[in-house]
mmCIF file of C-alpha atoms in Angstrom:
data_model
loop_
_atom_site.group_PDB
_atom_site.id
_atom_site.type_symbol
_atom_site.label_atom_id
_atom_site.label_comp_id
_atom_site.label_asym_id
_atom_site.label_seq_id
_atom_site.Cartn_x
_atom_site.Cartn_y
_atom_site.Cartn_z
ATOM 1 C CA UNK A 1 17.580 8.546 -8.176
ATOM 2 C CA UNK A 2 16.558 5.383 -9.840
ATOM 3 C CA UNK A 3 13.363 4.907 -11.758
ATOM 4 C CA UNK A 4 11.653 2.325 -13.378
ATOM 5 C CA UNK A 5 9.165 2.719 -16.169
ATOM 6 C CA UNK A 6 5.401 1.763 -14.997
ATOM 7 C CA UNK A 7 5.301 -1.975 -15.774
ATOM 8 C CA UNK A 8 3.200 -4.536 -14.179
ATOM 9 C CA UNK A 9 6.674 -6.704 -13.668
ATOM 10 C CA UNK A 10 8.873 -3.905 -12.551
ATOM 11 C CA UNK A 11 6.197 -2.788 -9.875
ATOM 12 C CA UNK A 12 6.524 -6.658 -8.261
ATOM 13 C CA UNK A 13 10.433 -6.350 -8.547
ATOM 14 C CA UNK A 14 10.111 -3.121 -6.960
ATOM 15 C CA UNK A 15 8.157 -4.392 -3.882
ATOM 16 C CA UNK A 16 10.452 -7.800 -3.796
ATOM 17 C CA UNK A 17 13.494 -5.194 -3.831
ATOM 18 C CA UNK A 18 12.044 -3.510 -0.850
ATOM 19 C CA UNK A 19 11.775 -6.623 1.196
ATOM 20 C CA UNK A 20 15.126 -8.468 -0.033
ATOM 21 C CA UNK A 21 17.517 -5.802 -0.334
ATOM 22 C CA UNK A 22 16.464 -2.569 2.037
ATOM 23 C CA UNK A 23 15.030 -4.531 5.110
ATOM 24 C CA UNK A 24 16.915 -6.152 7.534
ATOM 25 C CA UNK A 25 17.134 -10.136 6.804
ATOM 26 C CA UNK A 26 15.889 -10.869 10.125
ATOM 27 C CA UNK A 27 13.065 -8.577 10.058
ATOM 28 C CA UNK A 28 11.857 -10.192 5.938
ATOM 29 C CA UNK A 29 9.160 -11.793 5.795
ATOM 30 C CA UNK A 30 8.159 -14.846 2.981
ATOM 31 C CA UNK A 31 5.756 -14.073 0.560
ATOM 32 C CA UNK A 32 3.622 -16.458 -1.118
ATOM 33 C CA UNK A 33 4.276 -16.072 -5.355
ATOM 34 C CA UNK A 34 0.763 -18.022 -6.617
ATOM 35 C CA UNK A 35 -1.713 -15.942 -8.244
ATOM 36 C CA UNK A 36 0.945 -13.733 -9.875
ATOM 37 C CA UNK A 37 1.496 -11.948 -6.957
ATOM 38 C CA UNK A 38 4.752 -10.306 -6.136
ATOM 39 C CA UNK A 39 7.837 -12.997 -7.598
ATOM 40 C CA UNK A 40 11.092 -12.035 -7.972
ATOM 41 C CA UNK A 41 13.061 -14.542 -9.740
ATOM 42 C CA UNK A 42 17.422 -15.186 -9.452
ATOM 43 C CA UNK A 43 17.845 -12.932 -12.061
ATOM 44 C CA UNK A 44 15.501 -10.385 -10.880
ATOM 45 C CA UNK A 45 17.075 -10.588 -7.841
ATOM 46 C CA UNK A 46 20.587 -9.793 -8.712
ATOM 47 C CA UNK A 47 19.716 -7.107 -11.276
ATOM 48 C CA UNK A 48 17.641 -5.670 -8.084
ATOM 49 C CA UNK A 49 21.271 -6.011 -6.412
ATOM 50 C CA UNK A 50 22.824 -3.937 -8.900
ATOM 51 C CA UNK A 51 20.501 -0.963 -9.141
ATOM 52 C CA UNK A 52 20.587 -0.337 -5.370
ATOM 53 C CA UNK A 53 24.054 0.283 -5.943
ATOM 54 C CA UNK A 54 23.312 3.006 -8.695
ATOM 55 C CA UNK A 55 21.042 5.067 -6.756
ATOM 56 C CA UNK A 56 22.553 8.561 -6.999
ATOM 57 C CA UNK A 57 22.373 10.613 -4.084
ATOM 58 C CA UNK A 58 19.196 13.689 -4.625
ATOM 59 C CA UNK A 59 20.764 17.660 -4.292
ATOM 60 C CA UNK A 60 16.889 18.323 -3.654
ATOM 61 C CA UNK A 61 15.002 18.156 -0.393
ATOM 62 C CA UNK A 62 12.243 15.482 0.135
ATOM 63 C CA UNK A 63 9.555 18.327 -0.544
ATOM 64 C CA UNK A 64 11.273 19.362 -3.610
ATOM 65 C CA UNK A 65 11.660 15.772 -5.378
ATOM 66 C CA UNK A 66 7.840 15.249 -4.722
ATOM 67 C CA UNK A 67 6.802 18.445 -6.148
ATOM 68 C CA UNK A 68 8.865 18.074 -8.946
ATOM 69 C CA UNK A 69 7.606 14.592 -10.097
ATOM 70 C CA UNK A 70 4.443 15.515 -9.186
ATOM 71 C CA UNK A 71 3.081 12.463 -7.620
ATOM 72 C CA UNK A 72 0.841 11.501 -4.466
ATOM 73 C CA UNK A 73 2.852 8.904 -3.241
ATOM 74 C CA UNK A 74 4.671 9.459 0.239
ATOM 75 C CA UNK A 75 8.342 9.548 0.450
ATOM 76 C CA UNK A 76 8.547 6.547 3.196
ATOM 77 C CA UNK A 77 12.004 5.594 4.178
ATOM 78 C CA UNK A 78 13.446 2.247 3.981
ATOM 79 C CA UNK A 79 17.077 2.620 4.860
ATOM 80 C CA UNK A 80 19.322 4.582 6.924
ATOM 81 C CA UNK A 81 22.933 4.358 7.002
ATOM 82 C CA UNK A 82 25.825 6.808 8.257
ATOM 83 C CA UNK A 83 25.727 8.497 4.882
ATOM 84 C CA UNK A 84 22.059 9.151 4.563
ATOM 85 C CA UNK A 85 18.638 7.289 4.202
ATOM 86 C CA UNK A 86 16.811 5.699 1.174
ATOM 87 C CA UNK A 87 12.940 6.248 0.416
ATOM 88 C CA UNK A 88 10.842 4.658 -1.777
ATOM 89 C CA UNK A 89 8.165 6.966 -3.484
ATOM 90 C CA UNK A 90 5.658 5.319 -5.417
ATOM 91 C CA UNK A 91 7.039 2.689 -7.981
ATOM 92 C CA UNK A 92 10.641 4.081 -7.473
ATOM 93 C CA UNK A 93 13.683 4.963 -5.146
ATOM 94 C CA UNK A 94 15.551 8.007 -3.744
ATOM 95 C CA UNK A 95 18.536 8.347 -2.113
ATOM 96 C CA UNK A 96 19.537 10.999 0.340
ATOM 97 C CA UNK A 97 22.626 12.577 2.704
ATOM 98 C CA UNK A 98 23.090 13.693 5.989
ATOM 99 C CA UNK A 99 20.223 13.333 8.923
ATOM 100 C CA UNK A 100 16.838 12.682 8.661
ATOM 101 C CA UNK A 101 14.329 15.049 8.329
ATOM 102 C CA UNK A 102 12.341 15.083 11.631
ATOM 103 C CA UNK A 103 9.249 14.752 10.119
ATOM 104 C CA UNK A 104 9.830 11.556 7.731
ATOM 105 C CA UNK A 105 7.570 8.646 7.118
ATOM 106 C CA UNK A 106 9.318 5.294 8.375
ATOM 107 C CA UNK A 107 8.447 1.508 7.083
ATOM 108 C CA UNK A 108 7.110 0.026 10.201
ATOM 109 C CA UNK A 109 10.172 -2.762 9.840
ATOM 110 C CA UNK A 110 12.741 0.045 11.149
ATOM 111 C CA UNK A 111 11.056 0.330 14.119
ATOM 112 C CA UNK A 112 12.906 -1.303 17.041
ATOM 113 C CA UNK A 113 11.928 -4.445 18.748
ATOM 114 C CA UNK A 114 9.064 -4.399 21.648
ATOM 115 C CA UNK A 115 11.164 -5.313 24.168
ATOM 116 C CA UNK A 116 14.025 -2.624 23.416
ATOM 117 C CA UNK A 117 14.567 0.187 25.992
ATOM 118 C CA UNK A 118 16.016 3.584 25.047
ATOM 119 C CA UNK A 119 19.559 4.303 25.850
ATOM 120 C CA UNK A 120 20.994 7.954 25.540
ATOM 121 C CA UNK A 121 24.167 6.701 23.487
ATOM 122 C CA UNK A 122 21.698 4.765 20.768
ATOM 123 C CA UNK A 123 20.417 8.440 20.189
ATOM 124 C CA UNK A 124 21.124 9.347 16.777
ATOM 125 C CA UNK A 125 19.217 12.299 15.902
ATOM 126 C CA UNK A 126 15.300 13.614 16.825
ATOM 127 C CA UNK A 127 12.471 12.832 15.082
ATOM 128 C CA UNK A 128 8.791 13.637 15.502
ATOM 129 C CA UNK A 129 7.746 11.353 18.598
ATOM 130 C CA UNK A 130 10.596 9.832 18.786
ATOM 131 C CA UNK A 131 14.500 9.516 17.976
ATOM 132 C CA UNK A 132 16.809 7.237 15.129
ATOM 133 C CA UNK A 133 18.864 4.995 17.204
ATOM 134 C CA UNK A 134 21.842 3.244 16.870
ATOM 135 C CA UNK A 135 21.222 -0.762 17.811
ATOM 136 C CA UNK A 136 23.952 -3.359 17.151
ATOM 137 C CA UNK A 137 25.161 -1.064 14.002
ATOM 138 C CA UNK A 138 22.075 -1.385 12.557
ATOM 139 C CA UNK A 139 19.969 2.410 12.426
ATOM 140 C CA UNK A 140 16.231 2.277 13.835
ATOM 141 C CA UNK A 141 13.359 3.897 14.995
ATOM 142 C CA UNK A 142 12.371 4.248 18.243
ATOM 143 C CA UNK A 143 8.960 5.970 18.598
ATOM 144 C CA UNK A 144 7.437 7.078 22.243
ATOM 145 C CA UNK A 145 3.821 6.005 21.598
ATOM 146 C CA UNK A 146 4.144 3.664 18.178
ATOM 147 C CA UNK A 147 0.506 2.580 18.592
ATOM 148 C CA UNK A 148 -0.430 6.353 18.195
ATOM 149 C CA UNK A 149 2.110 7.650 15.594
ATOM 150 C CA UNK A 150 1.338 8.887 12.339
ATOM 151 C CA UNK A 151 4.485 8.333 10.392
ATOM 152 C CA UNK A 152 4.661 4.803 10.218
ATOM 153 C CA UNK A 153 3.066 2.871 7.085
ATOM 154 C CA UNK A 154 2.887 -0.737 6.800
ATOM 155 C CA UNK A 155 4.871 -2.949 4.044
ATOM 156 C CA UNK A 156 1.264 -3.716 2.969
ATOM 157 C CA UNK A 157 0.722 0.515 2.254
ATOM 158 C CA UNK A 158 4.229 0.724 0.512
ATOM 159 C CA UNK A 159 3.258 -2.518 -2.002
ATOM 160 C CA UNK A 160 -0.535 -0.169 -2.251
ATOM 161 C CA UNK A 161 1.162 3.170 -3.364
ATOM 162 C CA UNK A 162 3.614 1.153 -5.404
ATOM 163 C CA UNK A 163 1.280 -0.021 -7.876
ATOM 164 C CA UNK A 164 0.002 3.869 -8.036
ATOM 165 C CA UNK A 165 -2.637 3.887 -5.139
ATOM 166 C CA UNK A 166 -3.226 7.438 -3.379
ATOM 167 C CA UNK A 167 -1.743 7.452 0.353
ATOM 168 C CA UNK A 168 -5.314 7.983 1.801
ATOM 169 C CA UNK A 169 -6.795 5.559 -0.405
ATOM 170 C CA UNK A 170 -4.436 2.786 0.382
ATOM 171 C CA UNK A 171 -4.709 3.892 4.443
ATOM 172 C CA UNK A 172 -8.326 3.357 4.125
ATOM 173 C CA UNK A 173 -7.721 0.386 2.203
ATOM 174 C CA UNK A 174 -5.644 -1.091 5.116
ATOM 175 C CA UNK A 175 -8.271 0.112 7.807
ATOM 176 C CA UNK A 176 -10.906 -2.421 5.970
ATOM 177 C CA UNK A 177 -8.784 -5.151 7.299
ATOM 178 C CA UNK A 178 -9.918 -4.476 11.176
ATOM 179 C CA UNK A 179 -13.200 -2.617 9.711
ATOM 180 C CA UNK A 180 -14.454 -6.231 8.294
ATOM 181 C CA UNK A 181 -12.900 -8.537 10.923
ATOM 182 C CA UNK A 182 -10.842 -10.179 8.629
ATOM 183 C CA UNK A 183 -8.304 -12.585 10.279
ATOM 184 C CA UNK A 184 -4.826 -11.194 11.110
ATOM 185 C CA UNK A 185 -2.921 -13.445 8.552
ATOM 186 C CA UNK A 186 -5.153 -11.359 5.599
ATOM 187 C CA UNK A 187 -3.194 -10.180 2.806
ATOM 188 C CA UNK A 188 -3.483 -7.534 0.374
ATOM 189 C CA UNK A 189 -1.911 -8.543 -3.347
ATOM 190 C CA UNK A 190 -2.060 -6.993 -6.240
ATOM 191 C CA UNK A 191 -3.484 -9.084 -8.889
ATOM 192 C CA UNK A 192 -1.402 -7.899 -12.019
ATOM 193 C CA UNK A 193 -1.615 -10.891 -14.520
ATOM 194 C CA UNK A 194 -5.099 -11.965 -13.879
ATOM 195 C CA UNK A 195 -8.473 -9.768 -14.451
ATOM 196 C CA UNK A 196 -11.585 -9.691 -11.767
ATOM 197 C CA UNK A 197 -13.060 -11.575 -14.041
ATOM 198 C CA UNK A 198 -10.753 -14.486 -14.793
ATOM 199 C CA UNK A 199 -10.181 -14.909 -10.759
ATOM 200 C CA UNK A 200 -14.065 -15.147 -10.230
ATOM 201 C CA UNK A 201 -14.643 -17.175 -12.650
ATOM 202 C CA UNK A 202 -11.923 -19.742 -11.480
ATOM 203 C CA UNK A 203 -12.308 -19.478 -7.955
ATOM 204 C CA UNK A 204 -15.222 -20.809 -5.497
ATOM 205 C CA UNK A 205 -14.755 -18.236 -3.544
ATOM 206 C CA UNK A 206 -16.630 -14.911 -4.398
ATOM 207 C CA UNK A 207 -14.970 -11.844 -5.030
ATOM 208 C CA UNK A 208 -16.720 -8.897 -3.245
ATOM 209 C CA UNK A 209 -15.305 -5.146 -3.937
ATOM 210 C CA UNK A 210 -15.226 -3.241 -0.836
ATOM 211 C CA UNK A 211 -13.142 -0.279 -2.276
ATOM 212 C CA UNK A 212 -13.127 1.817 -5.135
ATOM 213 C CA UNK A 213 -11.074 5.158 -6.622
ATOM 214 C CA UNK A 214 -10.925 6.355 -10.003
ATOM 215 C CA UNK A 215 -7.820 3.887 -11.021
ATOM 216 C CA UNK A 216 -8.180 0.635 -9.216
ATOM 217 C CA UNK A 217 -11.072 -1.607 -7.025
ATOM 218 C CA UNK A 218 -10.135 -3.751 -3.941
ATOM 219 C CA UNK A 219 -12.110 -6.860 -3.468
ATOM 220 C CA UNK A 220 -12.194 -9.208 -0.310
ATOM 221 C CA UNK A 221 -12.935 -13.038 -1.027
ATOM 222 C CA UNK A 222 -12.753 -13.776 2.854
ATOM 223 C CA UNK A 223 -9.470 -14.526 3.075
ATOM 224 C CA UNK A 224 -7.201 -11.772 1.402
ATOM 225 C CA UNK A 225 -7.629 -8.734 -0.578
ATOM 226 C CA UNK A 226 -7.123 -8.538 -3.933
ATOM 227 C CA UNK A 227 -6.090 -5.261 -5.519
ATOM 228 C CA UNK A 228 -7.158 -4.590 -9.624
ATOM 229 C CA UNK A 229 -5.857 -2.334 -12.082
ATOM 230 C CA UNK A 230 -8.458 -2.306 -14.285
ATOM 231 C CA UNK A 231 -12.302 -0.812 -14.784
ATOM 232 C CA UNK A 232 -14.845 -2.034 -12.900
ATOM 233 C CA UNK A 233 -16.370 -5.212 -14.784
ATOM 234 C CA UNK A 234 -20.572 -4.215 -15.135
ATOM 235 C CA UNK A 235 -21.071 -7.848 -13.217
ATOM 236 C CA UNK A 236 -19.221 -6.959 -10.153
ATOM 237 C CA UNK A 237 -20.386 -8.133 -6.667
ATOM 238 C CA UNK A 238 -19.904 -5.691 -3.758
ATOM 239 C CA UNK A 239 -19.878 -5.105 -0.479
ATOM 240 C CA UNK A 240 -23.186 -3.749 1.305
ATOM 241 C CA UNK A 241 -21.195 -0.613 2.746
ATOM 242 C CA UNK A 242 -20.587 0.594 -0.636
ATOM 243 C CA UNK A 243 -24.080 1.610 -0.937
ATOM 244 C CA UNK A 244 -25.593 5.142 -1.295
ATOM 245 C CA UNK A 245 -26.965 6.814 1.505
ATOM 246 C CA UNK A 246 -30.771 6.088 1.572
ATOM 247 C CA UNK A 247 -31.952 9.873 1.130
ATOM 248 C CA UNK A 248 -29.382 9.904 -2.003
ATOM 249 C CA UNK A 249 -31.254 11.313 -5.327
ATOM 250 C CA UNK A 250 -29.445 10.267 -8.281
ATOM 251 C CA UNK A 251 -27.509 13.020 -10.430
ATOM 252 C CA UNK A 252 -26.221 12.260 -13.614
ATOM 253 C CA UNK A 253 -23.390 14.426 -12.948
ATOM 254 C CA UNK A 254 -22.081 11.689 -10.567
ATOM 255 C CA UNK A 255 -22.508 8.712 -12.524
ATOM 256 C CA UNK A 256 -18.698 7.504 -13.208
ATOM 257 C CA UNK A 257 -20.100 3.866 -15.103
ATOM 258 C CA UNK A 258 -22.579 1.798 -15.158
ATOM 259 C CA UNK A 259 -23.134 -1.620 -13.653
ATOM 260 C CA UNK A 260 -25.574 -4.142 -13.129
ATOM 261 C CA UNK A 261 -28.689 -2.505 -11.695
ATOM 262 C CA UNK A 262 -27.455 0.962 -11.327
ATOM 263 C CA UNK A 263 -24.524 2.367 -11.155
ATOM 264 C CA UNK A 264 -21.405 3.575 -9.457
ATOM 265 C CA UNK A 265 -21.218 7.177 -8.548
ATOM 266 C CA UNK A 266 -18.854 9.621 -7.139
ATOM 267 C CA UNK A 267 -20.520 11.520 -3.981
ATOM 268 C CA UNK A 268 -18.122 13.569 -1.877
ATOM 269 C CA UNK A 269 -14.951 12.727 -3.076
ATOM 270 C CA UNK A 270 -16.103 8.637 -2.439
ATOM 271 C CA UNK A 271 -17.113 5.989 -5.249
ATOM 272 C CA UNK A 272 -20.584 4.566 -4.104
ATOM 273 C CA UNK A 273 -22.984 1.874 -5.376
ATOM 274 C CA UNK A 274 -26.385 3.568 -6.663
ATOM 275 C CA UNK A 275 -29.200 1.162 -7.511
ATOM 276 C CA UNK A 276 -31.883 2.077 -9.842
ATOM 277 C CA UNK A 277 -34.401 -0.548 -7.708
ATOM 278 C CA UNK A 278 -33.017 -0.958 -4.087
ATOM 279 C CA UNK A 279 -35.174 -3.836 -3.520
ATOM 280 C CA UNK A 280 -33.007 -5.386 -6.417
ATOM 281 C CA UNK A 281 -29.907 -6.247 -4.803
ATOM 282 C CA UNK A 282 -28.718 -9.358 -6.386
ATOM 283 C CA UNK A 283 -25.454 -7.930 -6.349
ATOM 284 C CA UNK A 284 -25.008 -6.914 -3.361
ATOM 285 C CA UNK A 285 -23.347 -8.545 -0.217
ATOM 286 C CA UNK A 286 -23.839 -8.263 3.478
ATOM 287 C CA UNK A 287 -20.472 -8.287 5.042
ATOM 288 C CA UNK A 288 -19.855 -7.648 9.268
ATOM 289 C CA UNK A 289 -18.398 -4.064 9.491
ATOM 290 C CA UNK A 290 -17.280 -3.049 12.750
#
């Protein structure tokens, strides 16, 4: 197993690793390094090189590692080759032998092409709804009914749990992206240089949080979404859905800080937006929800 420590910097070379050494060249795709996004520079890149190579091969099951380490983050694989697979979990990498487990997780860039038809010599080994095939000597999944499946996650979840997000919290994260209509070419990037703050402040663009967990906000400024690693500033403008239900009574028990006109409270295992005067809602933002 590799590790890295939990650095802001390692995290990005971690996610740049994923998409420049584990995935297929013709499946990468570019990312755009402004904002402090994910960068990987030459030397980055090579060292990245190097520590694929030292990633020892786990005696322990996939179950095992994760209960060890103690961590929510799936196991989602990234590799498979005729010795094993690789999975990244969380801000690091494991490295396995023999077949793969039937019930894995997958990166959605292993599965194979739309237009590929399943051949009974590609056939690899069974997995749940579908099999690991063989494809011009490079190992893929092939799922029955990918639309439906439930163990595929998106390069977009991997870069969320990287950075420490919870598996359902980063799935529901993802879901906002249809949820608010947001154009296909939205991004989610993880702002790890630059507070809520500073962005707003040099941005036209507002900043409106749509998500929030005990760690870490999400905020939409129309175009992308923006993930923060930090406590929720007290001037933060948010999203409409955020708000309590109207037959909410406030209990101090929930409060988890205060904000601007009220405050943000925990109510069945969800971070709402509780206003002392609902007729105040100056921060508050009507987005389309579908």
């Amino acid at each position: 197993m590799i590790r890295y420590k939990n650095t802001h910097k390692i995290l990005s070379l971690f996610f740049c690793t994923l998409i420049y050494i584990f995935i297929p060249a013709y499946v990468r795709a570019e990312e755009d390094h402004s904002m402090n996004e994910v960068s990987l520079s030459s030397s980055e890149s090579k060292q990245a090189d190097k520590d694929e190579t030292n990633l020892q091969i786990e005696k322990r099951s996939q179950e095992a590692v994760s209960l060890d380490e103690g961590i929510a983050a799936d196991q989602i694989i990234v590799k498979i080759n005729e010795e094993g697979y690789v999975t990244s979990h969380g801000d690091h990498f494991h490295s396995y032998s023999g077949h793969v487990p039937t019930d894995s997780i997958f990166m959605e860039q292993l599965l194979v092409s739309d237009n590929y038809t399943l051949k009974e010599d590609d056939k690899v080994s069974k997995i749940d709804g579908g099999w690991i095939v063989k494809v011009d000597n490079e190992f893929r999944v092939f799922l029955n009914n990918p639309e439906q499946a439930s163990n595929i996650r998106s390069s977009e979840n991997l870069m969320l749990q990287s950075y420490g997000v919870n598996p359902s919290d980063a799935q529901a994260m993802i879901a906002l992206k249809h949820d608010l209509q947001s154009s296909e070419d939205a991004r989610f990037i993880a702002s790890v240089e630059q507070s809520y703050s500073s962005i707003t402040t040099q941005q036209d663009r507002e900043f409106i949080i749509v998500y929030i967990t005990a760690k870490e906000f999400l905020a939409y400024n129309g175009e992308n979404f923006y993930l923060f690693l930090e406590k929720i500033p007290e001037t933060g403008i948010f999203s409409d859905h955020l708000l309590v239900p109207q037959e909410y009574s406030l209990n101090k028990k929930d409060i988890q800080q205060s904000i601007n006109g009220g405050a943000i409270v925990k109510i069945n295992e969800q971070n709402l937006i509780y206003l002392s005067d609902p007729s105040h809602k100056e921060n508050i933002r009507q987005l389309k929800k579908q």
